[in-house]
Amino acid sequence: MILVLGSTGTTGSRVARALDARNVGTRLATRIPVSPNDVFFDWADVESHARALHGVTGVYLVAPVGSADPMTVVGPFLEQAAQQGVRRIVALSSSALDRGAPGLGEIHDAVASTAAEWAVLRPSWFMQNFIGNTPLAEGVRDGEIVSATGVGRIAFVDALDIAAVAAHCLTDPEPHNTDHIVTGPTALSYGNAAAIISAQTGTDISHRSITVDQLARLHSDHGLPAGFARILAALDADIARGTEDRTTDVVEQVTGHAARTFDDFARAHFPRVSSGK
């Protein structure tokens, strides 16, 4: 039985489906349980942690979203997991954060230091950020992507590939006991991504680079806590310096299939706009 945190989120929902396809029993953590294998879970409710962990052997760990210091709640959760005999933990982190770095990097260190069997996924930026309810997706719909990345490049990765890697980490007979930097096959600037989406939809989508401070205010206006908005905006400055300009073959090495391309993603999610003629 594997407990999936963030079970309604971008990666958690896909991890749950990937495990279900493998006939692996799951317990889906959510604040609003609706199905038999759902369990109430709230990071602010410590009692819910023990109930959710009861009888599980593995955990897909997604830290509380929007927290600048997630270890304050994740640390006690990991202690509870160890006390209840959870053997394997696979945690979601970020390619932008090394082990021990503030925030997710501290969770990376704690999982690697305490779990009997573990893996930490460090994916690049999600392709799914271009769709749905995100500032980036709103920019795509409005015809202008705004970032503080300049011409810096990112190997955007499909969340389906992240979930496939996670499912292997959670179920492979031998624990991975390492971190995986999970990327797409090609590094692209936001300008490149805008051009691909434009070509697919037949509409004009551009990219405009702004300052980190301006981006932080934009994130805050979108509802993110001010501290987390500043952290997120600062990552764009790192991208501009080239820190995310890399690709790995982790998806293919772990799952046996090549990572999905951004062109494939665009074809799947951006229908061509009819000219009406």
PDB file of C-alpha atoms in Angstrom:
ATOM      1  CA  MET A   1       0.000   0.000   0.000  1.00  0.00           C
ATOM      2  CA  ILE A   2       1.457   3.338  -1.072  1.00  0.00           C
ATOM      3  CA  LEU A   3       0.306   6.692   0.291  1.00  0.00           C
ATOM      4  CA  VAL A   4       0.208   9.354  -2.411  1.00  0.00           C
ATOM      5  CA  LEU A   5       0.377  12.919  -1.127  1.00  0.00           C
ATOM      6  CA  GLY A   6      -0.789  15.712  -3.417  1.00  0.00           C
ATOM      7  CA  SER A   7      -3.094  13.144  -5.000  1.00  0.00           C
ATOM      8  CA  THR A   8      -5.141  15.771  -6.846  1.00  0.00           C
ATOM      9  CA  GLY A   9      -2.076  17.736  -7.988  1.00  0.00           C
ATOM     10  CA  THR A  10      -0.039  17.805 -11.168  1.00  0.00           C
ATOM     11  CA  THR A  11       2.265  14.902 -10.344  1.00  0.00           C
ATOM     12  CA  GLY A  12       0.380  13.152  -7.540  1.00  0.00           C
ATOM     13  CA  SER A  13      -2.713  12.484  -9.635  1.00  0.00           C
ATOM     14  CA  ARG A  14      -0.560  11.004 -12.387  1.00  0.00           C
ATOM     15  CA  VAL A  15       1.494   8.946  -9.929  1.00  0.00           C
ATOM     16  CA  ALA A  16      -1.753   7.498  -8.568  1.00  0.00           C
ATOM     17  CA  ARG A  17      -2.861   6.499 -12.079  1.00  0.00           C
ATOM     18  CA  ALA A  18       0.561   5.023 -12.883  1.00  0.00           C
ATOM     19  CA  LEU A  19       0.464   2.896  -9.723  1.00  0.00           C
ATOM     20  CA  ASP A  20      -3.107   1.834 -10.431  1.00  0.00           C
ATOM     21  CA  ALA A  21      -2.001   0.656 -13.896  1.00  0.00           C
ATOM     22  CA  ARG A  22       0.535  -1.551 -12.106  1.00  0.00           C
ATOM     23  CA  ASN A  23      -2.179  -2.930  -9.798  1.00  0.00           C
ATOM     24  CA  VAL A  24      -0.456  -1.382  -6.790  1.00  0.00           C
ATOM     25  CA  GLY A  25      -2.693  -0.514  -3.859  1.00  0.00           C
ATOM     26  CA  THR A  26      -2.858   3.221  -3.167  1.00  0.00           C
ATOM     27  CA  ARG A  27      -4.180   5.490  -0.460  1.00  0.00           C
ATOM     28  CA  LEU A  28      -4.825   8.956  -1.845  1.00  0.00           C
ATOM     29  CA  ALA A  29      -4.270  11.836   0.546  1.00  0.00           C
ATOM     30  CA  THR A  30      -6.691  14.728   0.146  1.00  0.00           C
ATOM     31  CA  ARG A  31      -8.472  17.360   2.210  1.00  0.00           C
ATOM     32  CA  ILE A  32     -11.785  16.283   0.653  1.00  0.00           C
ATOM     33  CA  PRO A  33     -12.047  12.460   0.498  1.00  0.00           C
ATOM     34  CA  VAL A  34     -14.621  11.290  -2.043  1.00  0.00           C
ATOM     35  CA  SER A  35     -13.678   7.721  -2.978  1.00  0.00           C
ATOM     36  CA  PRO A  36     -13.014   4.546  -0.954  1.00  0.00           C
ATOM     37  CA  ASN A  37      -9.220   4.751  -1.240  1.00  0.00           C
ATOM     38  CA  ASP A  38      -9.102   8.453  -0.323  1.00  0.00           C
ATOM     39  CA  VAL A  39      -7.934   9.462   3.137  1.00  0.00           C
ATOM     40  CA  PHE A  40      -8.243  12.836   4.817  1.00  0.00           C
ATOM     41  CA  PHE A  41      -4.874  14.578   5.024  1.00  0.00           C
ATOM     42  CA  ASP A  42      -3.946  18.121   5.932  1.00  0.00           C
ATOM     43  CA  TRP A  43      -0.408  19.291   6.610  1.00  0.00           C
ATOM     44  CA  ALA A  44      -1.786  21.486   9.424  1.00  0.00           C
ATOM     45  CA  ASP A  45      -3.519  18.524  11.113  1.00  0.00           C
ATOM     46  CA  VAL A  46      -0.879  16.257  12.674  1.00  0.00           C
ATOM     47  CA  GLU A  47      -3.467  13.648  13.668  1.00  0.00           C
ATOM     48  CA  SER A  48      -4.346  13.172  10.011  1.00  0.00           C
ATOM     49  CA  HIS A  49      -0.728  12.226   9.308  1.00  0.00           C
ATOM     50  CA  ALA A  50      -0.793   9.168  11.576  1.00  0.00           C
ATOM     51  CA  ARG A  51      -4.109   7.959  10.167  1.00  0.00           C
ATOM     52  CA  ALA A  52      -2.918   8.368   6.590  1.00  0.00           C
ATOM     53  CA  LEU A  53       0.342   6.522   7.271  1.00  0.00           C
ATOM     54  CA  HIS A  54      -1.249   3.567   9.095  1.00  0.00           C
ATOM     55  CA  GLY A  55      -0.393   0.318   7.312  1.00  0.00           C
ATOM     56  CA  VAL A  56       1.388   1.810   4.294  1.00  0.00           C
ATOM     57  CA  THR A  57       4.787   0.635   3.097  1.00  0.00           C
ATOM     58  CA  GLY A  58       5.696   3.555   0.841  1.00  0.00           C
ATOM     59  CA  VAL A  59       4.971   7.256   0.382  1.00  0.00           C
ATOM     60  CA  TYR A  60       5.021   9.610  -2.569  1.00  0.00           C
ATOM     61  CA  LEU A  61       5.874  12.830  -0.768  1.00  0.00           C
ATOM     62  CA  VAL A  62       4.840  16.244  -2.067  1.00  0.00           C
ATOM     63  CA  ALA A  63       5.647  19.128   0.280  1.00  0.00           C
ATOM     64  CA  PRO A  64       3.008  21.739   1.160  1.00  0.00           C
ATOM     65  CA  VAL A  65       2.661  24.117  -1.770  1.00  0.00           C
ATOM     66  CA  GLY A  66       3.558  27.745  -1.204  1.00  0.00           C
ATOM     67  CA  SER A  67       5.547  27.196   2.003  1.00  0.00           C
ATOM     68  CA  ALA A  68       8.934  28.908   2.266  1.00  0.00           C
ATOM     69  CA  ASP A  69       9.897  26.571   5.159  1.00  0.00           C
ATOM     70  CA  PRO A  70       8.182  23.215   4.530  1.00  0.00           C
ATOM     71  CA  MET A  71      10.467  21.248   6.873  1.00  0.00           C
ATOM     72  CA  THR A  72       8.537  22.560   9.881  1.00  0.00           C
ATOM     73  CA  VAL A  73       5.728  20.153   8.971  1.00  0.00           C
ATOM     74  CA  VAL A  74       7.501  17.643   6.720  1.00  0.00           C
ATOM     75  CA  GLY A  75      10.142  16.852   9.370  1.00  0.00           C
ATOM     76  CA  PRO A  76       7.614  15.589  11.953  1.00  0.00           C
ATOM     77  CA  PHE A  77       5.762  13.725   9.177  1.00  0.00           C
ATOM     78  CA  LEU A  78       8.953  11.842   8.258  1.00  0.00           C
ATOM     79  CA  GLU A  79       9.491  10.974  11.918  1.00  0.00           C
ATOM     80  CA  GLN A  80       5.934   9.656  12.115  1.00  0.00           C
ATOM     81  CA  ALA A  81       6.489   7.617   8.946  1.00  0.00           C
ATOM     82  CA  ALA A  82       9.609   6.015  10.415  1.00  0.00           C
ATOM     83  CA  GLN A  83       7.780   5.202  13.668  1.00  0.00           C
ATOM     84  CA  GLN A  84       4.992   3.503  11.733  1.00  0.00           C
ATOM     85  CA  GLY A  85       7.380   1.357   9.723  1.00  0.00           C
ATOM     86  CA  VAL A  86       7.155   3.053   6.328  1.00  0.00           C
ATOM     87  CA  ARG A  87      10.061   1.649   4.374  1.00  0.00           C
ATOM     88  CA  ARG A  88      10.247   3.546   1.081  1.00  0.00           C
ATOM     89  CA  ILE A  89       9.803   7.284   0.472  1.00  0.00           C
ATOM     90  CA  VAL A  90       9.970   8.999  -2.902  1.00  0.00           C
ATOM     91  CA  ALA A  91       9.965  12.772  -2.585  1.00  0.00           C
ATOM     92  CA  LEU A  92       9.299  15.451  -5.175  1.00  0.00           C
ATOM     93  CA  SER A  93      11.898  18.227  -5.224  1.00  0.00           C
ATOM     94  CA  SER A  94      13.255  20.443  -8.009  1.00  0.00           C
ATOM     95  CA  SER A  95      16.181  20.427 -10.412  1.00  0.00           C
ATOM     96  CA  ALA A  96      16.861  23.987  -9.277  1.00  0.00           C
ATOM     97  CA  LEU A  97      17.604  22.979  -5.673  1.00  0.00           C
ATOM     98  CA  ASP A  98      20.526  20.877  -4.475  1.00  0.00           C
ATOM     99  CA  ARG A  99      20.417  18.612  -1.453  1.00  0.00           C
ATOM    100  CA  GLY A 100      20.477  20.701   1.713  1.00  0.00           C
ATOM    101  CA  ALA A 101      19.322  23.926   0.072  1.00  0.00           C
ATOM    102  CA  PRO A 102      16.615  25.832   1.966  1.00  0.00           C
ATOM    103  CA  GLY A 103      13.122  24.475   1.469  1.00  0.00           C
ATOM    104  CA  LEU A 104      12.866  21.408  -0.757  1.00  0.00           C
ATOM    105  CA  GLY A 105      16.621  20.831  -0.521  1.00  0.00           C
ATOM    106  CA  GLU A 106      16.252  20.294   3.228  1.00  0.00           C
ATOM    107  CA  ILE A 107      13.509  17.739   2.597  1.00  0.00           C
ATOM    108  CA  HIS A 108      15.824  16.014   0.099  1.00  0.00           C
ATOM    109  CA  ASP A 109      18.498  15.765   2.800  1.00  0.00           C
ATOM    110  CA  ALA A 110      16.057  14.533   5.456  1.00  0.00           C
ATOM    111  CA  VAL A 111      14.608  11.806   3.206  1.00  0.00           C
ATOM    112  CA  ALA A 112      18.056  10.618   2.099  1.00  0.00           C
ATOM    113  CA  SER A 113      19.322  10.616   5.680  1.00  0.00           C
ATOM    114  CA  THR A 114      16.418   8.863   7.394  1.00  0.00           C
ATOM    115  CA  ALA A 115      14.449   6.641   4.997  1.00  0.00           C
ATOM    116  CA  ALA A 116      15.505   3.006   4.703  1.00  0.00           C
ATOM    117  CA  GLU A 117      14.748   3.119   0.959  1.00  0.00           C
ATOM    118  CA  TRP A 118      14.373   6.358  -0.927  1.00  0.00           C
ATOM    119  CA  ALA A 119      14.540   8.430  -4.055  1.00  0.00           C
ATOM    120  CA  VAL A 120      14.266  12.163  -4.628  1.00  0.00           C
ATOM    121  CA  LEU A 121      12.884  13.370  -7.937  1.00  0.00           C
ATOM    122  CA  ARG A 122      14.336  16.665  -9.124  1.00  0.00           C
ATOM    123  CA  PRO A 123      12.322  17.472 -12.234  1.00  0.00           C
ATOM    124  CA  SER A 124      12.862  20.475 -14.425  1.00  0.00           C
ATOM    125  CA  TRP A 125       9.977  22.892 -14.954  1.00  0.00           C
ATOM    126  CA  PHE A 126       6.691  21.218 -15.865  1.00  0.00           C
ATOM    127  CA  MET A 127       5.264  21.445 -19.360  1.00  0.00           C
ATOM    128  CA  GLN A 128       1.889  21.473 -17.595  1.00  0.00           C
ATOM    129  CA  ASN A 129       2.664  24.992 -16.317  1.00  0.00           C
ATOM    130  CA  PHE A 130       1.734  26.157 -19.817  1.00  0.00           C
ATOM    131  CA  ILE A 131      -1.875  25.003 -19.325  1.00  0.00           C
ATOM    132  CA  GLY A 132      -4.467  25.271 -16.578  1.00  0.00           C
ATOM    133  CA  ASN A 133      -4.643  27.912 -13.873  1.00  0.00           C
ATOM    134  CA  THR A 134      -1.121  29.339 -13.701  1.00  0.00           C
ATOM    135  CA  PRO A 135       0.301  32.788 -14.513  1.00  0.00           C
ATOM    136  CA  LEU A 136       2.247  31.190 -17.366  1.00  0.00           C
ATOM    137  CA  ALA A 137      -0.877  29.591 -18.813  1.00  0.00           C
ATOM    138  CA  GLU A 138      -2.755  32.868 -18.522  1.00  0.00           C
ATOM    139  CA  GLY A 139       0.056  34.496 -20.467  1.00  0.00           C
ATOM    140  CA  VAL A 140      -0.230  31.894 -23.203  1.00  0.00           C
ATOM    141  CA  ARG A 141      -3.962  32.517 -23.460  1.00  0.00           C
ATOM    142  CA  ASP A 142      -3.401  36.300 -23.519  1.00  0.00           C
ATOM    143  CA  GLY A 143      -0.711  36.013 -26.200  1.00  0.00           C
ATOM    144  CA  GLU A 144       2.284  37.028 -24.060  1.00  0.00           C
ATOM    145  CA  ILE A 145       4.471  34.906 -21.783  1.00  0.00           C
ATOM    146  CA  VAL A 146       6.176  36.950 -19.078  1.00  0.00           C
ATOM    147  CA  SER A 147       9.273  35.782 -17.193  1.00  0.00           C
ATOM    148  CA  ALA A 148      12.565  36.993 -15.778  1.00  0.00           C
ATOM    149  CA  THR A 149      14.572  34.352 -17.633  1.00  0.00           C
ATOM    150  CA  GLY A 150      15.751  36.360 -20.649  1.00  0.00           C
ATOM    151  CA  VAL A 151      17.029  33.850 -23.210  1.00  0.00           C
ATOM    152  CA  GLY A 152      17.868  31.256 -20.557  1.00  0.00           C
ATOM    153  CA  ARG A 153      16.852  27.731 -21.497  1.00  0.00           C
ATOM    154  CA  ILE A 154      14.960  24.994 -19.636  1.00  0.00           C
ATOM    155  CA  ALA A 155      14.457  21.328 -20.522  1.00  0.00           C
ATOM    156  CA  PHE A 156      10.726  21.384 -19.776  1.00  0.00           C
ATOM    157  CA  VAL A 157       9.432  17.957 -18.702  1.00  0.00           C
ATOM    158  CA  ASP A 158       5.999  16.370 -19.021  1.00  0.00           C
ATOM    159  CA  ALA A 159       4.421  15.456 -15.669  1.00  0.00           C
ATOM    160  CA  LEU A 160       3.472  12.080 -17.173  1.00  0.00           C
ATOM    161  CA  ASP A 161       7.185  11.292 -17.420  1.00  0.00           C
ATOM    162  CA  ILE A 162       7.785  12.440 -13.842  1.00  0.00           C
ATOM    163  CA  ALA A 163       4.976  10.141 -12.688  1.00  0.00           C
ATOM    164  CA  ALA A 164       6.382   7.221 -14.663  1.00  0.00           C
ATOM    165  CA  VAL A 165       9.778   7.662 -13.001  1.00  0.00           C
ATOM    166  CA  ALA A 166       8.091   7.984  -9.587  1.00  0.00           C
ATOM    167  CA  ALA A 167       6.138   4.761 -10.109  1.00  0.00           C
ATOM    168  CA  HIS A 168       9.371   2.892 -10.814  1.00  0.00           C
ATOM    169  CA  CYS A 169      11.069   4.432  -7.776  1.00  0.00           C
ATOM    170  CA  LEU A 170       8.148   3.358  -5.597  1.00  0.00           C
ATOM    171  CA  THR A 171       7.820  -0.212  -6.895  1.00  0.00           C
ATOM    172  CA  ASP A 172      11.126  -1.422  -8.332  1.00  0.00           C
ATOM    173  CA  PRO A 173      12.409  -4.410  -6.315  1.00  0.00           C
ATOM    174  CA  GLU A 174      15.698  -2.648  -5.624  1.00  0.00           C
ATOM    175  CA  PRO A 175      15.480   0.826  -4.058  1.00  0.00           C
ATOM    176  CA  HIS A 176      17.067   3.577  -6.137  1.00  0.00           C
ATOM    177  CA  ASN A 177      18.587   5.361  -3.112  1.00  0.00           C
ATOM    178  CA  THR A 178      19.562   8.382  -5.191  1.00  0.00           C
ATOM    179  CA  ASP A 179      18.205  11.595  -6.622  1.00  0.00           C
ATOM    180  CA  HIS A 180      17.041  11.786 -10.219  1.00  0.00           C
ATOM    181  CA  ILE A 181      17.237  14.991 -12.261  1.00  0.00           C
ATOM    182  CA  VAL A 182      14.266  14.486 -14.573  1.00  0.00           C
ATOM    183  CA  THR A 183      14.158  16.598 -17.737  1.00  0.00           C
ATOM    184  CA  GLY A 184      12.662  16.700 -21.177  1.00  0.00           C
ATOM    185  CA  PRO A 185      14.864  15.899 -24.187  1.00  0.00           C
ATOM    186  CA  THR A 186      15.519  19.485 -25.347  1.00  0.00           C
ATOM    187  CA  ALA A 187      16.359  22.733 -23.562  1.00  0.00           C
ATOM    188  CA  LEU A 188      14.206  25.648 -24.727  1.00  0.00           C
ATOM    189  CA  SER A 189      13.876  29.312 -23.854  1.00  0.00           C
ATOM    190  CA  TYR A 190      10.418  30.685 -23.162  1.00  0.00           C
ATOM    191  CA  GLY A 191      10.749  32.399 -26.510  1.00  0.00           C
ATOM    192  CA  ASN A 192      11.325  29.010 -28.157  1.00  0.00           C
ATOM    193  CA  ALA A 193       8.321  27.542 -26.327  1.00  0.00           C
ATOM    194  CA  ALA A 194       6.145  30.475 -27.365  1.00  0.00           C
ATOM    195  CA  ALA A 195       7.153  29.927 -30.995  1.00  0.00           C
ATOM    196  CA  ILE A 196       6.255  26.215 -30.837  1.00  0.00           C
ATOM    197  CA  ILE A 197       2.839  26.943 -29.351  1.00  0.00           C
ATOM    198  CA  SER A 198       2.298  29.728 -31.891  1.00  0.00           C
ATOM    199  CA  ALA A 199       3.083  27.380 -34.766  1.00  0.00           C
ATOM    200  CA  GLN A 200       0.725  24.746 -33.366  1.00  0.00           C
ATOM    201  CA  THR A 201      -2.214  27.085 -32.683  1.00  0.00           C
ATOM    202  CA  GLY A 202      -1.757  29.509 -35.554  1.00  0.00           C
ATOM    203  CA  THR A 203      -1.840  32.425 -33.123  1.00  0.00           C
ATOM    204  CA  ASP A 204       0.823  34.969 -32.169  1.00  0.00           C
ATOM    205  CA  ILE A 205       2.345  34.290 -28.733  1.00  0.00           C
ATOM    206  CA  SER A 206       5.399  36.272 -27.641  1.00  0.00           C
ATOM    207  CA  HIS A 207       7.774  36.293 -24.671  1.00  0.00           C
ATOM    208  CA  ARG A 208       8.637  39.372 -22.640  1.00  0.00           C
ATOM    209  CA  SER A 209      11.349  39.352 -19.990  1.00  0.00           C
ATOM    210  CA  ILE A 210      10.885  41.500 -16.866  1.00  0.00           C
ATOM    211  CA  THR A 211      12.876  41.979 -13.660  1.00  0.00           C
ATOM    212  CA  VAL A 212      12.831  39.535 -10.763  1.00  0.00           C
ATOM    213  CA  ASP A 213      11.094  42.110  -8.540  1.00  0.00           C
ATOM    214  CA  GLN A 214       8.398  42.659 -11.137  1.00  0.00           C
ATOM    215  CA  LEU A 215       7.884  38.916 -11.441  1.00  0.00           C
ATOM    216  CA  ALA A 216       7.627  38.495  -7.661  1.00  0.00           C
ATOM    217  CA  ARG A 217       4.864  41.105  -7.600  1.00  0.00           C
ATOM    218  CA  LEU A 218       3.124  39.281 -10.450  1.00  0.00           C
ATOM    219  CA  HIS A 219       3.237  36.015  -8.489  1.00  0.00           C
ATOM    220  CA  SER A 220       1.875  37.783  -5.405  1.00  0.00           C
ATOM    221  CA  ASP A 221      -0.929  39.285  -7.447  1.00  0.00           C
ATOM    222  CA  HIS A 222      -1.767  35.750  -8.542  1.00  0.00           C
ATOM    223  CA  GLY A 223      -2.247  34.750  -4.908  1.00  0.00           C
ATOM    224  CA  LEU A 224       1.105  33.314  -3.827  1.00  0.00           C
ATOM    225  CA  PRO A 225       2.442  34.257  -0.375  1.00  0.00           C
ATOM    226  CA  ALA A 226       4.957  37.115  -0.665  1.00  0.00           C
ATOM    227  CA  GLY A 227       7.925  35.096   0.641  1.00  0.00           C
ATOM    228  CA  PHE A 228       7.288  32.181  -1.678  1.00  0.00           C
ATOM    229  CA  ALA A 229       6.657  34.566  -4.597  1.00  0.00           C
ATOM    230  CA  ARG A 230      10.134  36.054  -4.112  1.00  0.00           C
ATOM    231  CA  ILE A 231      11.748  32.604  -3.959  1.00  0.00           C
ATOM    232  CA  LEU A 232       9.967  31.513  -7.120  1.00  0.00           C
ATOM    233  CA  ALA A 233      10.878  34.691  -8.991  1.00  0.00           C
ATOM    234  CA  ALA A 234      14.534  34.367  -7.987  1.00  0.00           C
ATOM    235  CA  LEU A 235      14.661  30.986  -9.719  1.00  0.00           C
ATOM    236  CA  ASP A 236      14.075  32.808 -13.019  1.00  0.00           C
ATOM    237  CA  ALA A 237      17.297  34.729 -12.451  1.00  0.00           C
ATOM    238  CA  ASP A 238      19.104  31.402 -12.082  1.00  0.00           C
ATOM    239  CA  ILE A 239      17.580  30.212 -15.349  1.00  0.00           C
ATOM    240  CA  ALA A 240      18.795  33.392 -17.042  1.00  0.00           C
ATOM    241  CA  ARG A 241      22.314  32.501 -15.853  1.00  0.00           C
ATOM    242  CA  GLY A 242      22.059  29.058 -17.468  1.00  0.00           C
ATOM    243  CA  THR A 243      21.573  26.818 -14.438  1.00  0.00           C
ATOM    244  CA  GLU A 244      18.704  24.876 -16.056  1.00  0.00           C
ATOM    245  CA  ASP A 245      20.282  24.602 -19.516  1.00  0.00           C
ATOM    246  CA  ARG A 246      20.840  20.836 -19.378  1.00  0.00           C
ATOM    247  CA  THR A 247      19.174  17.566 -20.317  1.00  0.00           C
ATOM    248  CA  THR A 248      19.368  14.092 -18.793  1.00  0.00           C
ATOM    249  CA  ASP A 249      18.340  10.632 -19.990  1.00  0.00           C
ATOM    250  CA  VAL A 250      16.781   9.692 -16.628  1.00  0.00           C
ATOM    251  CA  VAL A 251      13.296   9.145 -18.073  1.00  0.00           C
ATOM    252  CA  GLU A 252      14.543   6.641 -20.639  1.00  0.00           C
ATOM    253  CA  GLN A 253      17.010   4.959 -18.272  1.00  0.00           C
ATOM    254  CA  VAL A 254      14.397   4.438 -15.543  1.00  0.00           C
ATOM    255  CA  THR A 255      11.234   3.790 -17.561  1.00  0.00           C
ATOM    256  CA  GLY A 256      12.526   2.430 -20.874  1.00  0.00           C
ATOM    257  CA  HIS A 257      10.766   5.078 -22.978  1.00  0.00           C
ATOM    258  CA  ALA A 258      12.080   8.397 -24.253  1.00  0.00           C
ATOM    259  CA  ALA A 259      10.983  11.610 -22.587  1.00  0.00           C
ATOM    260  CA  ARG A 260       8.155  13.429 -24.352  1.00  0.00           C
ATOM    261  CA  THR A 261       9.069  16.450 -26.431  1.00  0.00           C
ATOM    262  CA  PHE A 262       7.601  19.917 -26.084  1.00  0.00           C
ATOM    263  CA  ASP A 263       6.309  19.620 -29.655  1.00  0.00           C
ATOM    264  CA  ASP A 264       4.374  16.493 -28.649  1.00  0.00           C
ATOM    265  CA  PHE A 265       2.982  18.320 -25.625  1.00  0.00           C
ATOM    266  CA  ALA A 266       1.901  21.295 -27.726  1.00  0.00           C
ATOM    267  CA  ARG A 267       0.132  19.029 -30.244  1.00  0.00           C
ATOM    268  CA  ALA A 268      -1.702  17.272 -27.407  1.00  0.00           C
ATOM    269  CA  HIS A 269      -2.818  20.361 -25.503  1.00  0.00           C
ATOM    270  CA  PHE A 270      -3.098  23.295 -27.903  1.00  0.00           C
ATOM    271  CA  PRO A 271      -5.699  22.870 -30.642  1.00  0.00           C
ATOM    272  CA  ARG A 272      -5.234  24.896 -33.769  1.00  0.00           C
ATOM    273  CA  VAL A 273      -7.390  28.033 -33.799  1.00  0.00           C
ATOM    274  CA  SER A 274      -9.768  28.091 -36.742  1.00  0.00           C
ATOM    275  CA  SER A 275      -9.511  31.090 -39.055  1.00  0.00           C
ATOM    276  CA  GLY A 276     -13.236  30.893 -39.719  1.00  0.00           C
ATOM    277  CA  LYS A 277     -12.667  30.710 -43.461  1.00  0.00           C
TER     278      LYS A 277
END
